[in-house]
Amino acid sequence: MKLIKALKWIFLVLGIVCFAALIALIIFVSRANELIAVWRFTENFMVNFLAIAAPLFLSLSAFMEYFQVVKRQFGRKKLPLGLALVFLGASAFSLLIFKTDGLRESLKELKSPDGAKTLYYIDGENSYEKALSVYSRKNFFEYDLTFYAEEENFDDIVWEEDGVEFGAKKYEYTEYSE
């Protein structure tokens, strides 16, 4: 009984935290030329993951409440089971809406030949986009769009002391590019 109660509260807290993080990401993130990444997970990955995880944790919490009620009163209350099914349906709905395209994305490094400078690109971007987005680091979590590259053809990048040259254009380094 104590295990079920503890699991119910753990799943409830995890669901609320995931839902709050999802709302914060949707509201405060996604400027056109910026990228947020935490431990190489892009914002698109985080939104997709949280949109599936939040209702899933809430449905697990509601199932635990249902098991607790069944154990106590032999199923007289059907509300927790109904809530569990609603949250499970919300998780399936999130899976349909967000799909899993963003769950394949991760941030990869592109180092200069001497290893002094670093640019980043998103590996596993959506297949309908022909170009890869290449970013330079702005601060710990934020990255600025530097340029677009066709597929993974990074052979044309000319690394210079104060920036990179790609496609006959010069792009300056940021202070965090090192």
PDB file of N, CA and C in Angstrom, residues 50-156:
ATOM      1  N   LEU A  50       8.640  15.740 -23.800  1.00  0.00           N
ATOM      2  CA  LEU A  50       7.785  16.185 -22.699  1.00  0.00           C
ATOM      3  C   LEU A  50       6.299  16.072 -23.044  1.00  0.00           C
ATOM      4  N   ALA A  51       5.947  16.279 -24.323  1.00  0.00           N
ATOM      5  CA  ALA A  51       4.545  16.172 -24.728  1.00  0.00           C
ATOM      6  C   ALA A  51       4.038  14.741 -24.600  1.00  0.00           C
ATOM      7  N   ILE A  52       4.934  13.782 -24.683  1.00  0.00           N
ATOM      8  CA  ILE A  52       4.540  12.381 -24.505  1.00  0.00           C
ATOM      9  C   ILE A  52       4.672  11.973 -23.035  1.00  0.00           C
ATOM     10  N   ALA A  53       5.729  12.444 -22.360  1.00  0.00           N
ATOM     11  CA  ALA A  53       6.004  12.020 -20.982  1.00  0.00           C
ATOM     12  C   ALA A  53       5.019  12.593 -19.968  1.00  0.00           C
ATOM     13  N   ALA A  54       4.608  13.855 -20.124  1.00  0.00           N
ATOM     14  CA  ALA A  54       3.730  14.486 -19.129  1.00  0.00           C
ATOM     15  C   ALA A  54       2.407  13.734 -18.976  1.00  0.00           C
ATOM     16  N   PRO A  55       1.633  13.506 -20.053  1.00  0.00           N
ATOM     17  CA  PRO A  55       0.385  12.768 -19.864  1.00  0.00           C
ATOM     18  C   PRO A  55       0.616  11.313 -19.461  1.00  0.00           C
ATOM     19  N   LEU A  56       1.749  10.742 -19.873  1.00  0.00           N
ATOM     20  CA  LEU A  56       2.029   9.361 -19.494  1.00  0.00           C
ATOM     21  C   LEU A  56       2.254   9.248 -17.986  1.00  0.00           C
ATOM     22  N   PHE A  57       3.038  10.177 -17.413  1.00  0.00           N
ATOM     23  CA  PHE A  57       3.255  10.161 -15.962  1.00  0.00           C
ATOM     24  C   PHE A  57       1.950  10.437 -15.209  1.00  0.00           C
ATOM     25  N   LEU A  58       1.141  11.365 -15.711  1.00  0.00           N
ATOM     26  CA  LEU A  58      -0.131  11.650 -15.054  1.00  0.00           C
ATOM     27  C   LEU A  58      -1.078  10.456 -15.123  1.00  0.00           C
ATOM     28  N   SER A  59      -1.064   9.726 -16.236  1.00  0.00           N
ATOM     29  CA  SER A  59      -1.918   8.535 -16.322  1.00  0.00           C
ATOM     30  C   SER A  59      -1.414   7.444 -15.384  1.00  0.00           C
ATOM     31  N   LEU A  60      -0.091   7.305 -15.250  1.00  0.00           N
ATOM     32  CA  LEU A  60       0.442   6.330 -14.294  1.00  0.00           C
ATOM     33  C   LEU A  60       0.060   6.700 -12.864  1.00  0.00           C
ATOM     34  N   SER A  61       0.073   7.985 -12.553  1.00  0.00           N
ATOM     35  CA  SER A  61      -0.350   8.438 -11.227  1.00  0.00           C
ATOM     36  C   SER A  61      -1.824   8.111 -10.979  1.00  0.00           C
ATOM     37  N   ALA A  62      -2.649   8.352 -12.000  1.00  0.00           N
ATOM     38  CA  ALA A  62      -4.074   8.054 -11.859  1.00  0.00           C
ATOM     39  C   ALA A  62      -4.315   6.545 -11.742  1.00  0.00           C
ATOM     40  N   PHE A  63      -3.541   5.742 -12.459  1.00  0.00           N
ATOM     41  CA  PHE A  63      -3.653   4.284 -12.315  1.00  0.00           C
ATOM     42  C   PHE A  63      -3.272   3.847 -10.900  1.00  0.00           C
ATOM     43  N   MET A  64      -2.229   4.456 -10.352  1.00  0.00           N
ATOM     44  CA  MET A  64      -1.828   4.121  -8.983  1.00  0.00           C
ATOM     45  C   MET A  64      -2.930   4.500  -7.991  1.00  0.00           C
ATOM     46  N   GLU A  65      -3.588   5.629  -8.221  1.00  0.00           N
ATOM     47  CA  GLU A  65      -4.715   6.022  -7.366  1.00  0.00           C
ATOM     48  C   GLU A  65      -5.845   4.995  -7.490  1.00  0.00           C
ATOM     49  N   TYR A  66      -6.082   4.537  -8.704  1.00  0.00           N
ATOM     50  CA  TYR A  66      -7.126   3.529  -8.921  1.00  0.00           C
ATOM     51  C   TYR A  66      -6.782   2.235  -8.182  1.00  0.00           C
ATOM     52  N   PHE A  67      -5.529   1.806  -8.270  1.00  0.00           N
ATOM     53  CA  PHE A  67      -5.125   0.591  -7.559  1.00  0.00           C
ATOM     54  C   PHE A  67      -5.264   0.762  -6.058  1.00  0.00           C
ATOM     55  N   GLN A  68      -4.975   1.969  -5.583  1.00  0.00           N
ATOM     56  CA  GLN A  68      -5.110   2.248  -4.150  1.00  0.00           C
ATOM     57  C   GLN A  68      -6.584   2.178  -3.741  1.00  0.00           C
ATOM     58  N   VAL A  69      -7.470   2.729  -4.556  1.00  0.00           N
ATOM     59  CA  VAL A  69      -8.907   2.701  -4.263  1.00  0.00           C
ATOM     60  C   VAL A  69      -9.433   1.275  -4.329  1.00  0.00           C
ATOM     61  N   VAL A  70      -9.009   0.523  -5.330  1.00  0.00           N
ATOM     62  CA  VAL A  70      -9.455  -0.866  -5.464  1.00  0.00           C
ATOM     63  C   VAL A  70      -9.013  -1.677  -4.258  1.00  0.00           C
ATOM     64  N   LYS A  71      -7.791  -1.461  -3.836  1.00  0.00           N
ATOM     65  CA  LYS A  71      -7.281  -2.206  -2.692  1.00  0.00           C
ATOM     66  C   LYS A  71      -8.063  -1.859  -1.418  1.00  0.00           C
ATOM     67  N   ARG A  72      -8.477  -0.577  -1.300  1.00  0.00           N
ATOM     68  CA  ARG A  72      -9.212  -0.141  -0.115  1.00  0.00           C
ATOM     69  C   ARG A  72     -10.685  -0.502  -0.170  1.00  0.00           C
ATOM     70  N   GLN A  73     -11.337  -0.213  -1.313  1.00  0.00           N
ATOM     71  CA  GLN A  73     -12.789  -0.294  -1.348  1.00  0.00           C
ATOM     72  C   GLN A  73     -13.331  -1.202  -2.443  1.00  0.00           C
ATOM     73  N   PHE A  74     -12.487  -1.974  -3.058  1.00  0.00           N
ATOM     74  CA  PHE A  74     -12.917  -2.925  -4.081  1.00  0.00           C
ATOM     75  C   PHE A  74     -13.630  -2.258  -5.248  1.00  0.00           C
ATOM     76  N   GLY A  75     -13.102  -1.146  -5.712  1.00  0.00           N
ATOM     77  CA  GLY A  75     -13.547  -0.551  -6.957  1.00  0.00           C
ATOM     78  C   GLY A  75     -14.813   0.258  -6.938  1.00  0.00           C
ATOM     79  N   ARG A  76     -15.182   0.856  -5.847  1.00  0.00           N
ATOM     80  CA  ARG A  76     -16.404   1.663  -5.826  1.00  0.00           C
ATOM     81  C   ARG A  76     -16.226   2.996  -6.539  1.00  0.00           C
ATOM     82  N   LYS A  77     -14.994   3.500  -6.610  1.00  0.00           N
ATOM     83  CA  LYS A  77     -14.754   4.786  -7.269  1.00  0.00           C
ATOM     84  C   LYS A  77     -14.096   4.549  -8.617  1.00  0.00           C
ATOM     85  N   LYS A  78     -14.711   5.050  -9.653  1.00  0.00           N
ATOM     86  CA  LYS A  78     -14.198   4.870 -11.012  1.00  0.00           C
ATOM     87  C   LYS A  78     -13.494   6.119 -11.533  1.00  0.00           C
ATOM     88  N   LEU A  79     -13.485   7.208 -10.776  1.00  0.00           N
ATOM     89  CA  LEU A  79     -12.870   8.456 -11.230  1.00  0.00           C
ATOM     90  C   LEU A  79     -11.381   8.300 -11.541  1.00  0.00           C
ATOM     91  N   PRO A  80     -10.572   7.674 -10.667  1.00  0.00           N
ATOM     92  CA  PRO A  80      -9.148   7.536 -10.998  1.00  0.00           C
ATOM     93  C   PRO A  80      -8.913   6.741 -12.288  1.00  0.00           C
ATOM     94  N   LEU A  81      -9.702   5.707 -12.523  1.00  0.00           N
ATOM     95  CA  LEU A  81      -9.558   4.946 -13.753  1.00  0.00           C
ATOM     96  C   LEU A  81      -9.935   5.803 -14.955  1.00  0.00           C
ATOM     97  N   GLY A  82     -10.976   6.587 -14.819  1.00  0.00           N
ATOM     98  CA  GLY A  82     -11.375   7.493 -15.897  1.00  0.00           C
ATOM     99  C   GLY A  82     -10.292   8.521 -16.186  1.00  0.00           C
ATOM    100  N   LEU A  83      -9.697   9.093 -15.119  1.00  0.00           N
ATOM    101  CA  LEU A  83      -8.601  10.044 -15.300  1.00  0.00           C
ATOM    102  C   LEU A  83      -7.400   9.385 -15.973  1.00  0.00           C
ATOM    103  N   ALA A  84      -7.099   8.161 -15.563  1.00  0.00           N
ATOM    104  CA  ALA A  84      -5.974   7.450 -16.170  1.00  0.00           C
ATOM    105  C   ALA A  84      -6.205   7.258 -17.657  1.00  0.00           C
ATOM    106  N   LEU A  85      -7.410   6.894 -18.026  1.00  0.00           N
ATOM    107  CA  LEU A  85      -7.717   6.696 -19.437  1.00  0.00           C
ATOM    108  C   LEU A  85      -7.680   8.007 -20.211  1.00  0.00           C
ATOM    109  N   VAL A  86      -8.133   9.094 -19.592  1.00  0.00           N
ATOM    110  CA  VAL A  86      -8.073  10.405 -20.246  1.00  0.00           C
ATOM    111  C   VAL A  86      -6.619  10.811 -20.479  1.00  0.00           C
ATOM    112  N   PHE A  87      -5.754  10.665 -19.459  1.00  0.00           N
ATOM    113  CA  PHE A  87      -4.349  11.035 -19.612  1.00  0.00           C
ATOM    114  C   PHE A  87      -3.631  10.111 -20.596  1.00  0.00           C
ATOM    115  N   LEU A  88      -3.999   8.834 -20.608  1.00  0.00           N
ATOM    116  CA  LEU A  88      -3.421   7.916 -21.577  1.00  0.00           C
ATOM    117  C   LEU A  88      -3.837   8.307 -22.992  1.00  0.00           C
ATOM    118  N   GLY A  89      -5.089   8.718 -23.143  1.00  0.00           N
ATOM    119  CA  GLY A  89      -5.554   9.220 -24.432  1.00  0.00           C
ATOM    120  C   GLY A  89      -4.831  10.496 -24.828  1.00  0.00           C
ATOM    121  N   ALA A  90      -4.567  11.361 -23.855  1.00  0.00           N
ATOM    122  CA  ALA A  90      -3.822  12.594 -24.139  1.00  0.00           C
ATOM    123  C   ALA A  90      -2.395  12.279 -24.577  1.00  0.00           C
ATOM    124  N   SER A  91      -1.810  11.256 -23.986  1.00  0.00           N
ATOM    125  CA  SER A  91      -0.467  10.850 -24.393  1.00  0.00           C
ATOM    126  C   SER A  91      -0.470  10.318 -25.824  1.00  0.00           C
ATOM    127  N   ALA A  92      -1.468   9.522 -26.164  1.00  0.00           N
ATOM    128  CA  ALA A  92      -1.585   9.019 -27.538  1.00  0.00           C
ATOM    129  C   ALA A  92      -1.850  10.169 -28.510  1.00  0.00           C
ATOM    130  N   PHE A  93      -2.681  11.125 -28.102  1.00  0.00           N
ATOM    131  CA  PHE A  93      -2.961  12.297 -28.933  1.00  0.00           C
ATOM    132  C   PHE A  93      -1.690  13.115 -29.162  1.00  0.00           C
ATOM    133  N   SER A  94      -0.880  13.288 -28.114  1.00  0.00           N
ATOM    134  CA  SER A  94       0.397  13.992 -28.237  1.00  0.00           C
ATOM    135  C   SER A  94       1.322  13.266 -29.198  1.00  0.00           C
ATOM    136  N   LEU A  95       1.307  11.948 -29.137  1.00  0.00           N
ATOM    137  CA  LEU A  95       2.138  11.165 -30.041  1.00  0.00           C
ATOM    138  C   LEU A  95       1.704  11.369 -31.485  1.00  0.00           C
ATOM    139  N   LEU A  96       0.390  11.482 -31.709  1.00  0.00           N
ATOM    140  CA  LEU A  96      -0.105  11.720 -33.058  1.00  0.00           C
ATOM    141  C   LEU A  96       0.231  13.121 -33.547  1.00  0.00           C
ATOM    142  N   ILE A  97       0.101  14.102 -32.674  1.00  0.00           N
ATOM    143  CA  ILE A  97       0.347  15.492 -33.078  1.00  0.00           C
ATOM    144  C   ILE A  97       1.838  15.750 -33.273  1.00  0.00           C
ATOM    145  N   PHE A  98       2.638  15.433 -32.270  1.00  0.00           N
ATOM    146  CA  PHE A  98       4.057  15.755 -32.320  1.00  0.00           C
ATOM    147  C   PHE A  98       4.869  14.710 -33.072  1.00  0.00           C
ATOM    148  N   LYS A  99       4.277  13.539 -33.277  1.00  0.00           N
ATOM    149  CA  LYS A  99       4.948  12.410 -33.915  1.00  0.00           C
ATOM    150  C   LYS A  99       6.244  12.133 -33.162  1.00  0.00           C
ATOM    151  N   THR A 100       7.212  11.603 -33.810  1.00  0.00           N
ATOM    152  CA  THR A 100       8.485  11.353 -33.134  1.00  0.00           C
ATOM    153  C   THR A 100       9.648  11.913 -33.939  1.00  0.00           C
ATOM    154  N   ASP A 101       9.374  12.836 -34.836  1.00  0.00           N
ATOM    155  CA  ASP A 101      10.446  13.404 -35.656  1.00  0.00           C
ATOM    156  C   ASP A 101      11.529  14.053 -34.808  1.00  0.00           C
ATOM    157  N   GLY A 102      11.132  14.802 -33.812  1.00  0.00           N
ATOM    158  CA  GLY A 102      12.106  15.516 -32.983  1.00  0.00           C
ATOM    159  C   GLY A 102      12.873  14.620 -32.041  1.00  0.00           C
ATOM    160  N   LEU A 103      12.419  13.394 -31.825  1.00  0.00           N
ATOM    161  CA  LEU A 103      13.106  12.503 -30.898  1.00  0.00           C
ATOM    162  C   LEU A 103      14.399  11.938 -31.492  1.00  0.00           C
ATOM    163  N   ARG A 104      14.613  12.143 -32.779  1.00  0.00           N
ATOM    164  CA  ARG A 104      15.848  11.670 -33.419  1.00  0.00           C
ATOM    165  C   ARG A 104      16.919  12.753 -33.466  1.00  0.00           C
ATOM    166  N   GLU A 105      16.585  13.963 -33.069  1.00  0.00           N
ATOM    167  CA  GLU A 105      17.531  15.069 -33.170  1.00  0.00           C
ATOM    168  C   GLU A 105      18.529  15.091 -32.021  1.00  0.00           C
ATOM    169  N   SER A 106      19.760  15.405 -32.361  1.00  0.00           N
ATOM    170  CA  SER A 106      20.776  15.664 -31.341  1.00  0.00           C
ATOM    171  C   SER A 106      21.779  16.656 -31.920  1.00  0.00           C
ATOM    172  N   LEU A 107      22.435  17.361 -31.048  1.00  0.00           N
ATOM    173  CA  LEU A 107      23.390  18.385 -31.452  1.00  0.00           C
ATOM    174  C   LEU A 107      24.765  17.742 -31.607  1.00  0.00           C
ATOM    175  N   LYS A 108      25.388  17.935 -32.753  1.00  0.00           N
ATOM    176  CA  LYS A 108      26.714  17.366 -33.025  1.00  0.00           C
ATOM    177  C   LYS A 108      27.726  18.490 -33.183  1.00  0.00           C
ATOM    178  N   GLU A 109      28.965  18.195 -32.844  1.00  0.00           N
ATOM    179  CA  GLU A 109      30.040  19.183 -32.935  1.00  0.00           C
ATOM    180  C   GLU A 109      30.732  19.094 -34.283  1.00  0.00           C
ATOM    181  N   LEU A 110      31.205  20.238 -34.717  1.00  0.00           N
ATOM    182  CA  LEU A 110      32.007  20.343 -35.929  1.00  0.00           C
ATOM    183  C   LEU A 110      33.227  21.168 -35.541  1.00  0.00           C
ATOM    184  N   LYS A 111      34.361  20.501 -35.324  1.00  0.00           N
ATOM    185  CA  LYS A 111      35.564  21.173 -34.819  1.00  0.00           C
ATOM    186  C   LYS A 111      36.462  21.603 -35.970  1.00  0.00           C
ATOM    187  N   SER A 112      37.153  22.700 -35.725  1.00  0.00           N
ATOM    188  CA  SER A 112      38.137  23.171 -36.696  1.00  0.00           C
ATOM    189  C   SER A 112      39.296  22.167 -36.746  1.00  0.00           C
ATOM    190  N   PRO A 113      40.089  22.179 -37.819  1.00  0.00           N
ATOM    191  CA  PRO A 113      41.202  21.213 -37.919  1.00  0.00           C
ATOM    192  C   PRO A 113      42.180  21.271 -36.742  1.00  0.00           C
ATOM    193  N   ASP A 114      42.396  22.453 -36.172  1.00  0.00           N
ATOM    194  CA  ASP A 114      43.299  22.547 -35.025  1.00  0.00           C
ATOM    195  C   ASP A 114      42.590  22.304 -33.694  1.00  0.00           C
ATOM    196  N   GLY A 115      41.271  22.144 -33.726  1.00  0.00           N
ATOM    197  CA  GLY A 115      40.494  21.856 -32.526  1.00  0.00           C
ATOM    198  C   GLY A 115      40.195  23.057 -31.653  1.00  0.00           C
ATOM    199  N   ALA A 116      40.557  24.255 -32.109  1.00  0.00           N
ATOM    200  CA  ALA A 116      40.391  25.453 -31.288  1.00  0.00           C
ATOM    201  C   ALA A 116      38.977  26.018 -31.355  1.00  0.00           C
ATOM    202  N   LYS A 117      38.301  25.879 -32.468  1.00  0.00           N
ATOM    203  CA  LYS A 117      36.962  26.443 -32.655  1.00  0.00           C
ATOM    204  C   LYS A 117      35.961  25.313 -32.893  1.00  0.00           C
ATOM    205  N   THR A 118      34.703  25.579 -32.515  1.00  0.00           N
ATOM    206  CA  THR A 118      33.666  24.572 -32.671  1.00  0.00           C
ATOM    207  C   THR A 118      32.389  25.206 -33.183  1.00  0.00           C
ATOM    208  N   LEU A 119      31.788  24.576 -34.160  1.00  0.00           N
ATOM    209  CA  LEU A 119      30.440  24.892 -34.623  1.00  0.00           C
ATOM    210  C   LEU A 119      29.587  23.669 -34.339  1.00  0.00           C
ATOM    211  N   TYR A 120      28.287  23.848 -34.388  1.00  0.00           N
ATOM    212  CA  TYR A 120      27.368  22.762 -34.057  1.00  0.00           C
ATOM    213  C   TYR A 120      26.316  22.634 -35.151  1.00  0.00           C
ATOM    214  N   TYR A 121      25.876  21.424 -35.399  1.00  0.00           N
ATOM    215  CA  TYR A 121      24.775  21.194 -36.324  1.00  0.00           C
ATOM    216  C   TYR A 121      23.838  20.152 -35.726  1.00  0.00           C
ATOM    217  N   ILE A 122      22.615  20.130 -36.227  1.00  0.00           N
ATOM    218  CA  ILE A 122      21.619  19.202 -35.704  1.00  0.00           C
ATOM    219  C   ILE A 122      21.633  17.941 -36.548  1.00  0.00           C
ATOM    220  N   ASP A 123      21.976  16.835 -35.910  1.00  0.00           N
ATOM    221  CA  ASP A 123      21.959  15.544 -36.582  1.00  0.00           C
ATOM    222  C   ASP A 123      20.560  14.953 -36.445  1.00  0.00           C
ATOM    223  N   GLY A 124      20.007  14.475 -37.531  1.00  0.00           N
ATOM    224  CA  GLY A 124      18.671  13.888 -37.492  1.00  0.00           C
ATOM    225  C   GLY A 124      17.569  14.888 -37.710  1.00  0.00           C
ATOM    226  N   GLU A 125      17.871  16.013 -38.361  1.00  0.00           N
ATOM    227  CA  GLU A 125      16.837  16.998 -38.668  1.00  0.00           C
ATOM    228  C   GLU A 125      15.791  16.368 -39.562  1.00  0.00           C
ATOM    229  N   ASN A 126      14.627  16.988 -39.620  1.00  0.00           N
ATOM    230  CA  ASN A 126      13.534  16.469 -40.428  1.00  0.00           C
ATOM    231  C   ASN A 126      13.969  16.251 -41.868  1.00  0.00           C
ATOM    232  N   SER A 127      13.531  15.160 -42.447  1.00  0.00           N
ATOM    233  CA  SER A 127      13.978  14.786 -43.783  1.00  0.00           C
ATOM    234  C   SER A 127      13.438  15.711 -44.868  1.00  0.00           C
ATOM    235  N   TYR A 128      12.394  16.488 -44.585  1.00  0.00           N
ATOM    236  CA  TYR A 128      11.850  17.368 -45.617  1.00  0.00           C
ATOM    237  C   TYR A 128      12.681  18.628 -45.790  1.00  0.00           C
ATOM    238  N   GLU A 129      13.607  18.878 -44.879  1.00  0.00           N
ATOM    239  CA  GLU A 129      14.510  20.014 -45.033  1.00  0.00           C
ATOM    240  C   GLU A 129      15.768  19.519 -45.737  1.00  0.00           C
ATOM    241  N   LYS A 130      16.143  20.210 -46.789  1.00  0.00           N
ATOM    242  CA  LYS A 130      17.312  19.787 -47.561  1.00  0.00           C
ATOM    243  C   LYS A 130      18.623  20.233 -46.911  1.00  0.00           C
ATOM    244  N   ALA A 131      18.621  21.333 -46.175  1.00  0.00           N
ATOM    245  CA  ALA A 131      19.851  21.893 -45.624  1.00  0.00           C
ATOM    246  C   ALA A 131      19.945  21.629 -44.118  1.00  0.00           C
ATOM    247  N   LEU A 132      21.173  21.475 -43.654  1.00  0.00           N
ATOM    248  CA  LEU A 132      21.433  21.360 -42.219  1.00  0.00           C
ATOM    249  C   LEU A 132      21.689  22.744 -41.648  1.00  0.00           C
ATOM    250  N   SER A 133      21.159  22.996 -40.488  1.00  0.00           N
ATOM    251  CA  SER A 133      21.395  24.269 -39.808  1.00  0.00           C
ATOM    252  C   SER A 133      22.690  24.155 -39.013  1.00  0.00           C
ATOM    253  N   VAL A 134      23.589  25.116 -39.204  1.00  0.00           N
ATOM    254  CA  VAL A 134      24.858  25.137 -38.481  1.00  0.00           C
ATOM    255  C   VAL A 134      24.819  26.325 -37.526  1.00  0.00           C
ATOM    256  N   TYR A 135      25.157  26.058 -36.254  1.00  0.00           N
ATOM    257  CA  TYR A 135      25.031  27.055 -35.194  1.00  0.00           C
ATOM    258  C   TYR A 135      26.379  27.328 -34.548  1.00  0.00           C
ATOM    259  N   SER A 136      26.503  28.531 -33.990  1.00  0.00           N
ATOM    260  CA  SER A 136      27.635  28.856 -33.124  1.00  0.00           C
ATOM    261  C   SER A 136      27.069  29.088 -31.722  1.00  0.00           C
ATOM    262  N   ARG A 137      27.864  28.751 -30.742  1.00  0.00           N
ATOM    263  CA  ARG A 137      27.396  28.832 -29.358  1.00  0.00           C
ATOM    264  C   ARG A 137      27.347  30.278 -28.900  1.00  0.00           C
ATOM    265  N   LYS A 138      26.203  30.658 -28.323  1.00  0.00           N
ATOM    266  CA  LYS A 138      26.006  32.021 -27.817  1.00  0.00           C
ATOM    267  C   LYS A 138      26.286  32.075 -26.313  1.00  0.00           C
ATOM    268  N   ASN A 139      25.749  31.124 -25.583  1.00  0.00           N
ATOM    269  CA  ASN A 139      26.048  30.963 -24.157  1.00  0.00           C
ATOM    270  C   ASN A 139      25.828  29.495 -23.805  1.00  0.00           C
ATOM    271  N   PHE A 140      25.674  29.182 -22.548  1.00  0.00           N
ATOM    272  CA  PHE A 140      25.657  27.782 -22.126  1.00  0.00           C
ATOM    273  C   PHE A 140      24.562  26.959 -22.807  1.00  0.00           C
ATOM    274  N   PHE A 141      23.342  27.493 -22.943  1.00  0.00           N
ATOM    275  CA  PHE A 141      22.236  26.750 -23.531  1.00  0.00           C
ATOM    276  C   PHE A 141      21.814  27.252 -24.906  1.00  0.00           C
ATOM    277  N   GLU A 142      22.217  28.456 -25.286  1.00  0.00           N
ATOM    278  CA  GLU A 142      21.722  29.065 -26.529  1.00  0.00           C
ATOM    279  C   GLU A 142      22.752  29.005 -27.640  1.00  0.00           C
ATOM    280  N   TYR A 143      22.244  28.802 -28.844  1.00  0.00           N
ATOM    281  CA  TYR A 143      23.070  28.736 -30.038  1.00  0.00           C
ATOM    282  C   TYR A 143      22.434  29.635 -31.091  1.00  0.00           C
ATOM    283  N   ASP A 144      23.259  30.384 -31.835  1.00  0.00           N
ATOM    284  CA  ASP A 144      22.790  31.255 -32.914  1.00  0.00           C
ATOM    285  C   ASP A 144      23.002  30.559 -34.246  1.00  0.00           C
ATOM    286  N   LEU A 145      22.029  30.722 -35.131  1.00  0.00           N
ATOM    287  CA  LEU A 145      22.154  30.177 -36.471  1.00  0.00           C
ATOM    288  C   LEU A 145      23.273  30.907 -37.199  1.00  0.00           C
ATOM    289  N   THR A 146      24.204  30.155 -37.755  1.00  0.00           N
ATOM    290  CA  THR A 146      25.322  30.747 -38.475  1.00  0.00           C
ATOM    291  C   THR A 146      25.084  30.664 -39.981  1.00  0.00           C
ATOM    292  N   PHE A 147      24.829  29.464 -40.472  1.00  0.00           N
ATOM    293  CA  PHE A 147      24.541  29.290 -41.891  1.00  0.00           C
ATOM    294  C   PHE A 147      23.864  27.943 -42.111  1.00  0.00           C
ATOM    295  N   TYR A 148      23.439  27.701 -43.339  1.00  0.00           N
ATOM    296  CA  TYR A 148      22.860  26.421 -43.736  1.00  0.00           C
ATOM    297  C   TYR A 148      23.855  25.700 -44.628  1.00  0.00           C
ATOM    298  N   ALA A 149      23.969  24.399 -44.451  1.00  0.00           N
ATOM    299  CA  ALA A 149      24.862  23.591 -45.285  1.00  0.00           C
ATOM    300  C   ALA A 149      24.050  22.493 -45.945  1.00  0.00           C
ATOM    301  N   GLU A 150      24.385  22.198 -47.189  1.00  0.00           N
ATOM    302  CA  GLU A 150      23.716  21.108 -47.890  1.00  0.00           C
ATOM    303  C   GLU A 150      24.183  19.787 -47.308  1.00  0.00           C
ATOM    304  N   GLU A 151      23.234  19.009 -46.790  1.00  0.00           N
ATOM    305  CA  GLU A 151      23.510  17.717 -46.166  1.00  0.00           C
ATOM    306  C   GLU A 151      24.676  17.839 -45.193  1.00  0.00           C
ATOM    307  N   GLU A 152      25.590  16.862 -45.187  1.00  0.00           N
ATOM    308  CA  GLU A 152      26.727  16.945 -44.274  1.00  0.00           C
ATOM    309  C   GLU A 152      27.995  17.246 -45.054  1.00  0.00           C
ATOM    310  N   ASN A 153      27.894  18.156 -45.997  1.00  0.00           N
ATOM    311  CA  ASN A 153      29.030  18.539 -46.816  1.00  0.00           C
ATOM    312  C   ASN A 153      29.753  19.716 -46.164  1.00  0.00           C
ATOM    313  N   PHE A 154      30.605  19.405 -45.191  1.00  0.00           N
ATOM    314  CA  PHE A 154      31.323  20.449 -44.478  1.00  0.00           C
ATOM    315  C   PHE A 154      32.744  20.636 -45.006  1.00  0.00           C
ATOM    316  N   ASP A 155      33.053  20.026 -46.153  1.00  0.00           N
ATOM    317  CA  ASP A 155      34.399  20.139 -46.726  1.00  0.00           C
ATOM    318  C   ASP A 155      34.686  21.547 -47.235  1.00  0.00           C
ATOM    319  N   ASP A 156      33.633  22.301 -47.561  1.00  0.00           N
ATOM    320  CA  ASP A 156      33.814  23.636 -48.126  1.00  0.00           C
ATOM    321  C   ASP A 156      34.054  24.712 -47.068  1.00  0.00           C
TER     322      ASP A 156
END
